[in-house]
Coordinates of C-alpha atoms in Angstrom, one line a residue:
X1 CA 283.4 1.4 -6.4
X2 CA 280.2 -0.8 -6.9
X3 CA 279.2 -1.3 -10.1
X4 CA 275.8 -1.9 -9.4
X5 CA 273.3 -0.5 -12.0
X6 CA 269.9 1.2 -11.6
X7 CA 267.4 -1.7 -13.8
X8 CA 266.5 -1.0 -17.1
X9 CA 262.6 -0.6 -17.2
X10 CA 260.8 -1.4 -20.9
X11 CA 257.7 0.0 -20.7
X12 CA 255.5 -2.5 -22.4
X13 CA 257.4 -5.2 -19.5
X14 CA 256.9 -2.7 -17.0
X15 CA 252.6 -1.7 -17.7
X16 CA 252.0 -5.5 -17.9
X17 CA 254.0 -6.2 -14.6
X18 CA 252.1 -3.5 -13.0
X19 CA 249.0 -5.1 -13.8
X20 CA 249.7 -8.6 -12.9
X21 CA 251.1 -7.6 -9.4
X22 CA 249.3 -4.0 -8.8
X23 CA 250.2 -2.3 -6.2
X24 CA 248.9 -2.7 -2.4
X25 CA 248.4 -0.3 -0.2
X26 CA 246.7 -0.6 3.5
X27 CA 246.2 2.1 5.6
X28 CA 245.7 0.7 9.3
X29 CA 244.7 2.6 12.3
X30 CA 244.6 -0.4 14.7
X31 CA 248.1 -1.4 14.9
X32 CA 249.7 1.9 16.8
X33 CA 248.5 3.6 19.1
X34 CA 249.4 7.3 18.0
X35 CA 250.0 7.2 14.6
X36 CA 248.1 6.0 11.6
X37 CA 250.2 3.6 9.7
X38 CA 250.2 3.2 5.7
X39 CA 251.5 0.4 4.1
X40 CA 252.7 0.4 0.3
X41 CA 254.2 -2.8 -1.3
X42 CA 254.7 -2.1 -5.3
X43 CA 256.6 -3.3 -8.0
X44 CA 259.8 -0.8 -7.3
X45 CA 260.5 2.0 -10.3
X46 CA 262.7 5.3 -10.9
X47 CA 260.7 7.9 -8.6
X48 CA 258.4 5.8 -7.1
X49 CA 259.7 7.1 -3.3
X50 CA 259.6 10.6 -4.1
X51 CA 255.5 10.1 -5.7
X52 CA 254.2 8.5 -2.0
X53 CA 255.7 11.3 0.0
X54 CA 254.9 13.9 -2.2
X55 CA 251.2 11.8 -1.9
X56 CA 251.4 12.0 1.8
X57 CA 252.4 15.3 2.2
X58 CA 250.3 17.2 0.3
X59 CA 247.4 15.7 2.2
X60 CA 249.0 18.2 5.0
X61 CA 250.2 14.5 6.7
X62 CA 253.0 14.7 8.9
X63 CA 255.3 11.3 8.7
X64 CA 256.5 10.8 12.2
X65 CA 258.6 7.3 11.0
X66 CA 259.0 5.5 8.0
X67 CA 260.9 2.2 7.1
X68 CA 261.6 2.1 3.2
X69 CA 262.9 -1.0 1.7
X70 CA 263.3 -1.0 -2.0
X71 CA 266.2 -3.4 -3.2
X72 CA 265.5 -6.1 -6.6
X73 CA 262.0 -5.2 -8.2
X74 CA 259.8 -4.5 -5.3
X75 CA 259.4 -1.8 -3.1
X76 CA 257.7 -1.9 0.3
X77 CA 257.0 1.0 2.9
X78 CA 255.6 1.9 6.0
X79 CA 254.3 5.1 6.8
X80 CA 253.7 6.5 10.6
X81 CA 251.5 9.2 10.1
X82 CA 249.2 11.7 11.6
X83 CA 247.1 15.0 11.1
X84 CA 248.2 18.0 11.8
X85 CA 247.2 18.2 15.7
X86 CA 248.9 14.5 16.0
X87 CA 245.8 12.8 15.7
X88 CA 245.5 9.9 13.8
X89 CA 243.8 9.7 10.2
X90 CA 240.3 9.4 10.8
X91 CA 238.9 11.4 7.9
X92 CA 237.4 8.4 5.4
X93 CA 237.9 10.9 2.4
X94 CA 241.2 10.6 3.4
X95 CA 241.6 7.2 3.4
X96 CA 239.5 6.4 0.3
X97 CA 242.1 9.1 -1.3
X98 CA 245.5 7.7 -0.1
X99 CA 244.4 4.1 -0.7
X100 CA 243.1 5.4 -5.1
X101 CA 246.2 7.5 -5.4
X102 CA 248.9 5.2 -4.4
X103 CA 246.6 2.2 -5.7
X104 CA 246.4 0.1 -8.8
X105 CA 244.0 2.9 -10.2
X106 CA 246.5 6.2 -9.8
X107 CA 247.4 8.0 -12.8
X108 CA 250.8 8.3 -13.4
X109 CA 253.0 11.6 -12.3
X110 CA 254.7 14.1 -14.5
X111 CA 258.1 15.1 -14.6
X112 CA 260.0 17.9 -15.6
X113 CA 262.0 15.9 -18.1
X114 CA 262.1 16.7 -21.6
X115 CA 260.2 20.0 -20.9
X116 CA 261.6 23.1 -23.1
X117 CA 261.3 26.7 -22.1
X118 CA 258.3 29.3 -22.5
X119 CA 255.1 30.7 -21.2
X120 CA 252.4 27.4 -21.0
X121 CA 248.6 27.2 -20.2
X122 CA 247.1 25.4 -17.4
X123 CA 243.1 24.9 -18.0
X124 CA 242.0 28.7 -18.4
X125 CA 245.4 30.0 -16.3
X126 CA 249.0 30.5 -18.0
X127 CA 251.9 29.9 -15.6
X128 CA 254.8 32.2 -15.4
X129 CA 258.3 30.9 -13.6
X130 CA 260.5 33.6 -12.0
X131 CA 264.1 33.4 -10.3
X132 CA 266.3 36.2 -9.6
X133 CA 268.3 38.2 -6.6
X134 CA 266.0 39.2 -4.0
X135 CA 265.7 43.0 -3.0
X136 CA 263.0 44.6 -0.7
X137 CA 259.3 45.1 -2.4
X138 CA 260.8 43.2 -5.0
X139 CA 257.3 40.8 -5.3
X140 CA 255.9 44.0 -5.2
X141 CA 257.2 45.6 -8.7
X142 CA 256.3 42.2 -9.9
X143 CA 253.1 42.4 -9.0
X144 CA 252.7 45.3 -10.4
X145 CA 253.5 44.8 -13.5
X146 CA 251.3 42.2 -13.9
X147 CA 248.2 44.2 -12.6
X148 CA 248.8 46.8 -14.9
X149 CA 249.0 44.6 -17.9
X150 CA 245.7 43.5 -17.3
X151 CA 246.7 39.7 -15.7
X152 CA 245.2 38.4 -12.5
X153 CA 246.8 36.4 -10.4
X154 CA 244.5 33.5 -9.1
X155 CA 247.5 31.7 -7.4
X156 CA 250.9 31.9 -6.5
X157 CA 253.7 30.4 -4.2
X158 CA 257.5 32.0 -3.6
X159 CA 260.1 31.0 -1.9
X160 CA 263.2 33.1 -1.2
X161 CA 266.9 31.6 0.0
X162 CA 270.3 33.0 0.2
X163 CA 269.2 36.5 -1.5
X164 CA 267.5 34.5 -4.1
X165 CA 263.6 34.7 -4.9
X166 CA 261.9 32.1 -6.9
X167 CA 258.0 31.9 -7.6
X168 CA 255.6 30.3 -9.6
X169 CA 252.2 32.5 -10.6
X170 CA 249.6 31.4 -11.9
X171 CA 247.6 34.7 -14.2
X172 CA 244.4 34.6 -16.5
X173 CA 243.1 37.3 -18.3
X174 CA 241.4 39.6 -16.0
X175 CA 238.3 40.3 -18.3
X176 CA 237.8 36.7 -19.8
X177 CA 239.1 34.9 -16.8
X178 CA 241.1 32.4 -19.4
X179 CA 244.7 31.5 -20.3
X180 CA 246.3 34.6 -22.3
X181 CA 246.4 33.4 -25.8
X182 CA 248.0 36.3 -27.4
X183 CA 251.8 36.4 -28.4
X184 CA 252.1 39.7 -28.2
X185 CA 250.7 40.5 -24.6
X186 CA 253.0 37.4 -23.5
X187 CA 255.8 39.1 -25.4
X188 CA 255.4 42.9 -23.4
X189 CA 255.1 41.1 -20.3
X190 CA 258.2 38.9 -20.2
X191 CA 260.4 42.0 -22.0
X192 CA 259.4 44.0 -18.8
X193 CA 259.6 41.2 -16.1
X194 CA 263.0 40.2 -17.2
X195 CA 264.3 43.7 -17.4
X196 CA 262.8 44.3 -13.8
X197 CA 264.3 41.2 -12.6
X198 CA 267.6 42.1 -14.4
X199 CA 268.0 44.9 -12.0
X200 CA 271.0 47.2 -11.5
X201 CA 274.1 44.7 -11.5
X202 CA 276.1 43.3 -14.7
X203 CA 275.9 40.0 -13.0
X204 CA 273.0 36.8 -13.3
X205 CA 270.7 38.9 -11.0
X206 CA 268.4 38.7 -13.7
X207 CA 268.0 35.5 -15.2
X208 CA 264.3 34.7 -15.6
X209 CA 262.8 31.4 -17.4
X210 CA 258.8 30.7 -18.4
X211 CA 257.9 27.3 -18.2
X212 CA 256.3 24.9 -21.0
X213 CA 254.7 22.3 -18.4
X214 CA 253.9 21.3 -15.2
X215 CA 255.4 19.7 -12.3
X216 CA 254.5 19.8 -8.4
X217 CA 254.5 23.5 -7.6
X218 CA 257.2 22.7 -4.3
X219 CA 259.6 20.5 -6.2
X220 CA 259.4 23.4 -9.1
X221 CA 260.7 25.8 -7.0
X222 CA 263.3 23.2 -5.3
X223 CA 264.1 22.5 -8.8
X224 CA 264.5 26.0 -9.9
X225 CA 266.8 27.1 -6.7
X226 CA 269.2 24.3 -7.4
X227 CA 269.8 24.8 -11.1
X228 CA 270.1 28.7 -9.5
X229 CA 273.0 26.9 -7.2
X230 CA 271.7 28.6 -4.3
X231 CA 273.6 26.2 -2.5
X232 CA 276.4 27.8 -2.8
X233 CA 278.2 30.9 -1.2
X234 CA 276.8 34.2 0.2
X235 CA 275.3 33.2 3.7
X236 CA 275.2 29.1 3.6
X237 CA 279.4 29.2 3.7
X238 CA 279.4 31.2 7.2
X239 CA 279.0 28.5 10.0
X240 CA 278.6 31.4 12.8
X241 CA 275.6 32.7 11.0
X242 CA 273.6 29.9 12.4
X243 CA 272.7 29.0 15.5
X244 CA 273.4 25.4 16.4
X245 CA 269.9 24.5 17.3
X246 CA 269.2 25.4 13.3
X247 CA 272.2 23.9 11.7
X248 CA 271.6 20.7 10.1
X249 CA 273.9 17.8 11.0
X250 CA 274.2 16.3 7.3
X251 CA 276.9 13.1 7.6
X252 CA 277.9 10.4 4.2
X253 CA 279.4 7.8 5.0
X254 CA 279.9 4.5 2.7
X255 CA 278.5 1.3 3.9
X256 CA 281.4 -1.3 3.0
X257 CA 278.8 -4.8 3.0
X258 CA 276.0 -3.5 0.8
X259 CA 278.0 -1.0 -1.3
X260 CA 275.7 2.0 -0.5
X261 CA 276.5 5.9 0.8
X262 CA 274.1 6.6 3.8
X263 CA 273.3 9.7 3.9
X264 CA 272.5 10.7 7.7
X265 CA 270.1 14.2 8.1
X266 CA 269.8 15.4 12.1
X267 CA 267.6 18.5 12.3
X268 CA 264.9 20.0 13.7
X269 CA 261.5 18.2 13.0
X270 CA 259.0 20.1 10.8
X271 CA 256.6 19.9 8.0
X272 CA 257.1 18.0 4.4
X273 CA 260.9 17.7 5.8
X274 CA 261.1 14.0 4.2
X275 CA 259.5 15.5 1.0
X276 CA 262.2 18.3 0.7
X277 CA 265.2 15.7 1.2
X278 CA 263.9 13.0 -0.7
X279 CA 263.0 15.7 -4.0
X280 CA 266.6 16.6 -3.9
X281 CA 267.8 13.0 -3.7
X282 CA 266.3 12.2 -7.0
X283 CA 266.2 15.6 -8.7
X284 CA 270.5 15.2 -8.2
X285 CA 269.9 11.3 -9.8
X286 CA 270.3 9.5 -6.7
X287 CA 268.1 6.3 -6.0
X288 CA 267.1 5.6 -2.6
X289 CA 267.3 1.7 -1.8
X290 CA 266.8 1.9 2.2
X291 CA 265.7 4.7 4.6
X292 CA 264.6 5.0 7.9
X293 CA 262.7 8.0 9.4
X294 CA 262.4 8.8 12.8
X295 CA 261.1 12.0 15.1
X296 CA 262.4 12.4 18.5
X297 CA 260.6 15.3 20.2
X298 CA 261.7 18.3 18.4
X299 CA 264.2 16.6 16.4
X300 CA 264.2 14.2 13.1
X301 CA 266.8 11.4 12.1
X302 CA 266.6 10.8 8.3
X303 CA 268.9 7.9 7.5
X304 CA 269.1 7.0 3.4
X305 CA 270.7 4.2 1.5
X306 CA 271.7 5.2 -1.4
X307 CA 272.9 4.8 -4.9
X308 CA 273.5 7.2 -8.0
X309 CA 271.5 6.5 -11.2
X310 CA 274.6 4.6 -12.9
X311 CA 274.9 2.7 -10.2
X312 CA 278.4 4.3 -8.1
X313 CA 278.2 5.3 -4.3
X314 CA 279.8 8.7 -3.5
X315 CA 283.7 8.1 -3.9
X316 CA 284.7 11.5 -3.8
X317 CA 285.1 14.2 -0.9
X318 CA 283.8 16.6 -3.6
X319 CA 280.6 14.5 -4.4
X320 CA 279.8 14.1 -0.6
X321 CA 280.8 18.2 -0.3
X322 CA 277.9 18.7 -2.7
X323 CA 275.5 16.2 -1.4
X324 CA 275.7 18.0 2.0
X325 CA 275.3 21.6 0.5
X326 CA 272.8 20.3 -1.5
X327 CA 270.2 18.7 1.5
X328 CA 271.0 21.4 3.6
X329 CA 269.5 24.4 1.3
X330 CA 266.9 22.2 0.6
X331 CA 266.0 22.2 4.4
X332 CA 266.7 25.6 4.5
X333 CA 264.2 27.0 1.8
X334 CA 260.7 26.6 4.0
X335 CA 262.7 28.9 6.9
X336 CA 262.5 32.3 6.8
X337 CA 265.9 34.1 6.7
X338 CA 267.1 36.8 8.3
X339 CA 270.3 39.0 9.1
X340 CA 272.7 37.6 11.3
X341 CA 272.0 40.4 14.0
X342 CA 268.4 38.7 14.2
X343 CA 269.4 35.4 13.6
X344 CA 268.2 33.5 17.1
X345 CA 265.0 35.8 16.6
X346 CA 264.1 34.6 12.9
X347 CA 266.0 31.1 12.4
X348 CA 264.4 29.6 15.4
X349 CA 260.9 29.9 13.3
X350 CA 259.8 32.6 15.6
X351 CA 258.9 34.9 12.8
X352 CA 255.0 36.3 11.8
X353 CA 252.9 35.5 9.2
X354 CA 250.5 37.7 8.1
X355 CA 247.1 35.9 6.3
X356 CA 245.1 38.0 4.4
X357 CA 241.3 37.0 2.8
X358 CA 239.0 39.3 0.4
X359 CA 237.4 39.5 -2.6
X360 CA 239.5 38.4 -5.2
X361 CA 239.8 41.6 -8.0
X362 CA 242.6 42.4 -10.2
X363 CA 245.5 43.7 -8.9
X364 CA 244.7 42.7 -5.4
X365 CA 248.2 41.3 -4.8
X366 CA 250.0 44.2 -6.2
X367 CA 247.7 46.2 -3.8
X368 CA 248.9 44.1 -0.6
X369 CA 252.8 44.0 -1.1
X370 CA 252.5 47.7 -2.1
X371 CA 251.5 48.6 1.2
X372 CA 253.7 45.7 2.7
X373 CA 256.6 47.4 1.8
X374 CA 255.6 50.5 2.2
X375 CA 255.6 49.6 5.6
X376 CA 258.8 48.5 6.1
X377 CA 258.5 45.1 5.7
X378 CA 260.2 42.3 3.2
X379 CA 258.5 39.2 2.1
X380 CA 261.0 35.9 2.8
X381 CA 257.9 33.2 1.6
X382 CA 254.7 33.8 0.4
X383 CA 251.5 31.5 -1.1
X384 CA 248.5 32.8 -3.0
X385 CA 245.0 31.0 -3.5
X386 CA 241.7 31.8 -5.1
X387 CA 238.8 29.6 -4.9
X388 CA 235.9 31.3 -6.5
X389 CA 235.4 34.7 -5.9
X390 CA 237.4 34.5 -2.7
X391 CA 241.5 35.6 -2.2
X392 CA 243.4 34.1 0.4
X393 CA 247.1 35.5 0.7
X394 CA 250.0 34.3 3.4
X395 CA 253.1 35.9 3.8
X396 CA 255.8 35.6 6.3
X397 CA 257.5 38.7 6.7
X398 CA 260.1 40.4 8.5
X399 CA 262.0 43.8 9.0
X400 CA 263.6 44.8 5.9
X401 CA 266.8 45.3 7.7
X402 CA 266.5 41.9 9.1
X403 CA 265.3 42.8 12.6
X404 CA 262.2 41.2 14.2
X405 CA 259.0 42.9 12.7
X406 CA 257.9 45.9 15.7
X407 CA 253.6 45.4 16.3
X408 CA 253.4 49.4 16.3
X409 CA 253.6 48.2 12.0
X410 CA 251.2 45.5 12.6
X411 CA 248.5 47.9 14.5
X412 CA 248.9 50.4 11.6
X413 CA 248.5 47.4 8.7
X414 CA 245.4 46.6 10.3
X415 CA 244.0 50.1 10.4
X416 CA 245.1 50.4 6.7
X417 CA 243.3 47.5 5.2
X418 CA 240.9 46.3 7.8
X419 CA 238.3 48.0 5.8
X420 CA 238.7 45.8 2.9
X421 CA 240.4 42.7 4.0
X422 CA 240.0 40.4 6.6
X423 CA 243.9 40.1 8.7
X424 CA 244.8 37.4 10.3
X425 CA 248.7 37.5 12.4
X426 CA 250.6 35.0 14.2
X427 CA 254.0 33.9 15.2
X428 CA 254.7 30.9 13.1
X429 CA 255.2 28.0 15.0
X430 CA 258.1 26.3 16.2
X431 CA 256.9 22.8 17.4
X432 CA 257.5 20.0 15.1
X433 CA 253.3 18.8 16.0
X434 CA 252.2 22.2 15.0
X435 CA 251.5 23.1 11.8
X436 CA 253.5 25.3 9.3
X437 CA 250.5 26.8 8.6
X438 CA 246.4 27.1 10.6
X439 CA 243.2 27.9 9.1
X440 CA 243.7 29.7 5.5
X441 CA 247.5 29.2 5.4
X442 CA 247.1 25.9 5.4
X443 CA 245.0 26.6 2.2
X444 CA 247.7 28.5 0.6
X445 CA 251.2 26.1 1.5
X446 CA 249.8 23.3 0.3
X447 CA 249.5 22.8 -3.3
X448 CA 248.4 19.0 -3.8
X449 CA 245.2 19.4 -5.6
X450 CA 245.6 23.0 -7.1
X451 CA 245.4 22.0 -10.4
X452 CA 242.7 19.7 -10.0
X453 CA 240.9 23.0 -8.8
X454 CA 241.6 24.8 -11.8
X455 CA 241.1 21.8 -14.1
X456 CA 237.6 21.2 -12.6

């Protein structure tokens, strides 16, 4: 076993280091021909991996390759990146914001650690945390329940994975359009989410949590699905479930010279892919020394050199077991699933999203997974944004027996709302250059700067 330890850091050593040798970031669009490339040497920290792709990808950038060097006290990357048509970076906003927030002027990110348990305020929003067994028109009944206690919900993003639902929402009052400040509303409405989220089993179906700070909205709900242990059983243990295109090929193998565990991901290529793997990495307390990142065609090769906190490679066939689990829910999450009857329908990405824009009023999302459900159809991910007086609403959807979603419900969706909404459906897409998400989806996925919205 190595016995290699993860540096001490003092910070009064580490803020003067920082500002002798600053970091240095270059973002050039000379030196390859089909992919911008960004540069980041920095003195190397706990975290600092998981802050430039998180960086990167909430920009909506897709990294094509990477080569990530981070052994002794400096860290150095090299980003190959493009929009999401496969162009390069030509935007100078974009640029100017890439080169402050990974810069010598960026403010440092939060964490989850040392954060208790509760209901907490964001600017004038309060943000409630969710996780329990998913059912159909489940979001639905939540919904609900917060329209008819008087909270509007201004944003919102949920994920669901092996029969488990997690969200984040974020709710102001809806006739002061603040935080709620009183106990006793806060009170009523947690009694009567947790005993809807309890449901009818004498199991953990139920367990909900409120949160008392804020962390990236898509390593939250990574976060919250993992202490869930969504990893394990129900449909992840069935191989057969999966068609092989899907399956991810996870591999750990220990490398002898350098006393590291590589960690080998081959999957099919998509969106924030790095960001999922490398969030898990370091929310399970590994350190990533080396990586290389590579997309061939529809496929990615993720390679990771890596070391636990304390120091010790991966010894153990249960400790590699985990690992393995572990990365491949985290892939998993952003995929819609499905029964195993319509598995090559579904797991191949060939499901619909449905976008939805209007006039944002109270109970306007209890209002659109009413009828949702009433038409048959189950919510497997959905995001929720309001910019001023306008609502934009994505969900992917799908049969709520599983099977692939018939248009005759579609056509009848759009005669039901059309009046008051504006409906937008597609299949989502299942090349690596396309995006997860066009036009007002793309508003909704990607949470980057939503709390500098509600801060402003």
């Amino acid at each position: 076993m190595a016995n290699v330890c993860w540096p001490y850091f003092d910070p009064e050593y580490e803020n003067l280091s920082t500002r002798i040798n600053p970091p240095r970031v270059s973002v050039d669009n000379t030196s390859c021909n089909d992919s911008t490339l960004v540069k980041v040497d920095s003195m190397n920290k706990p975290g600092i991996l998981l802050e430039v792709v998180q960086v990167l990808t909430d920009l909506d950038l897709i990294i094509t390759k990477a080569y990530i060097s981070s052994d002794g006290g400096w860290f150095m990357d090299v980003f190959h990146v493009t929009d999401q048509q496969g162009n390069k970076i030509a935007d100078i906003k974009t640029i100017d914001y890439i080169e402050k927030a990974l810069g010598p002027k960026s403010q440092e990110v939060t964490t989850w650690a040392d954060k208790r348990v509760g209901v907490h305020s964001v600017g004038g929003h309060t943000a409630i945390e969710l996780i329990a067994r998913d059912r159909p028109g489940l979001l639905s009944e939540i919904s609900a329940i917060l329209a008819n206690l008087h909270f509007n919900v201004v944003a919102a993003e949920v994920w669901t994975h092996n029969r488990r639902i997690a969200c984040v929402v974020y709710v102001n009052d809806d006739t002061t359009s603040s935080a709620v400040a009183d106990p006793t509303r806060l009170s009523v409405m947690e009694d009567q989410l947790k005993n809807l989220l309890r449901g009818c089993e004498n199991d953990e179906a139920g367990r909900t949590s409120f949160s008392m700070g804020f962390t990236h909205v898509d390593r939250r709900l990574h976060q919250m699905l993992f202490a869930d242990r969504d990893y394990e059983g129900g449909i992840m243990a069935t191989e057969d479930d999966h068609p092989p295109s899907f399956k991810p090929k996870i591999t750990v193998e220990r490398c002898e010279d350098k006393g590291y565990s590589v960690v080998t991901v081959r999957c099919k290529d998509r969106a924030k892919l790095m960001f999922d793997i490398v969030c898990t990495l370091t929310d399970m307390q590994y350190v990533v020394f080396h990586a290389t990142i590579s997309s061939d065609g529809p496929h990615a090769t993720q390679e990771y050199y890596i070391r636990h906190v304390d120091g010790c490679v991966l010894d153990t066939e249960g400790e590699k077991e985990r690992v393995i689990k572990c990365l491949e829910a985290a892939i998993r999450r952003r995929v819609s699933e499905v029964s195993k009857q319509s598995t090559l329908q579904f797991l191949a990405d060939d499901g619909l999203s449905l976008e939805l824009c209007a006039k944002d009023r109270v109970g306007l999302l209890s209002e659109v997974t009413r009828i949702l459900r009433e038409n048959g159809l189950s919510v497997s991910r959905a995001g929720v944004m309001t910019i001023g007086e306008q609502a934009t609403n994505v969900f992917y959807v799908r049969d709520a027996s599983g099977n692939p979603v018939d248009m005759k419900i579609i056509e009848a969706l759009r005669k039901e709302i059309g009046h008051t909404m504006l409906l937008n459906v597609k299949k989502t897409p299942s090349s690596s250059r396309e995006p997860e998400a066009r036009g007002w989806a793309k508003t909704s996925f990607f949470f980057g700067n939503l709390l500098e919205r509600f801060l402003a």
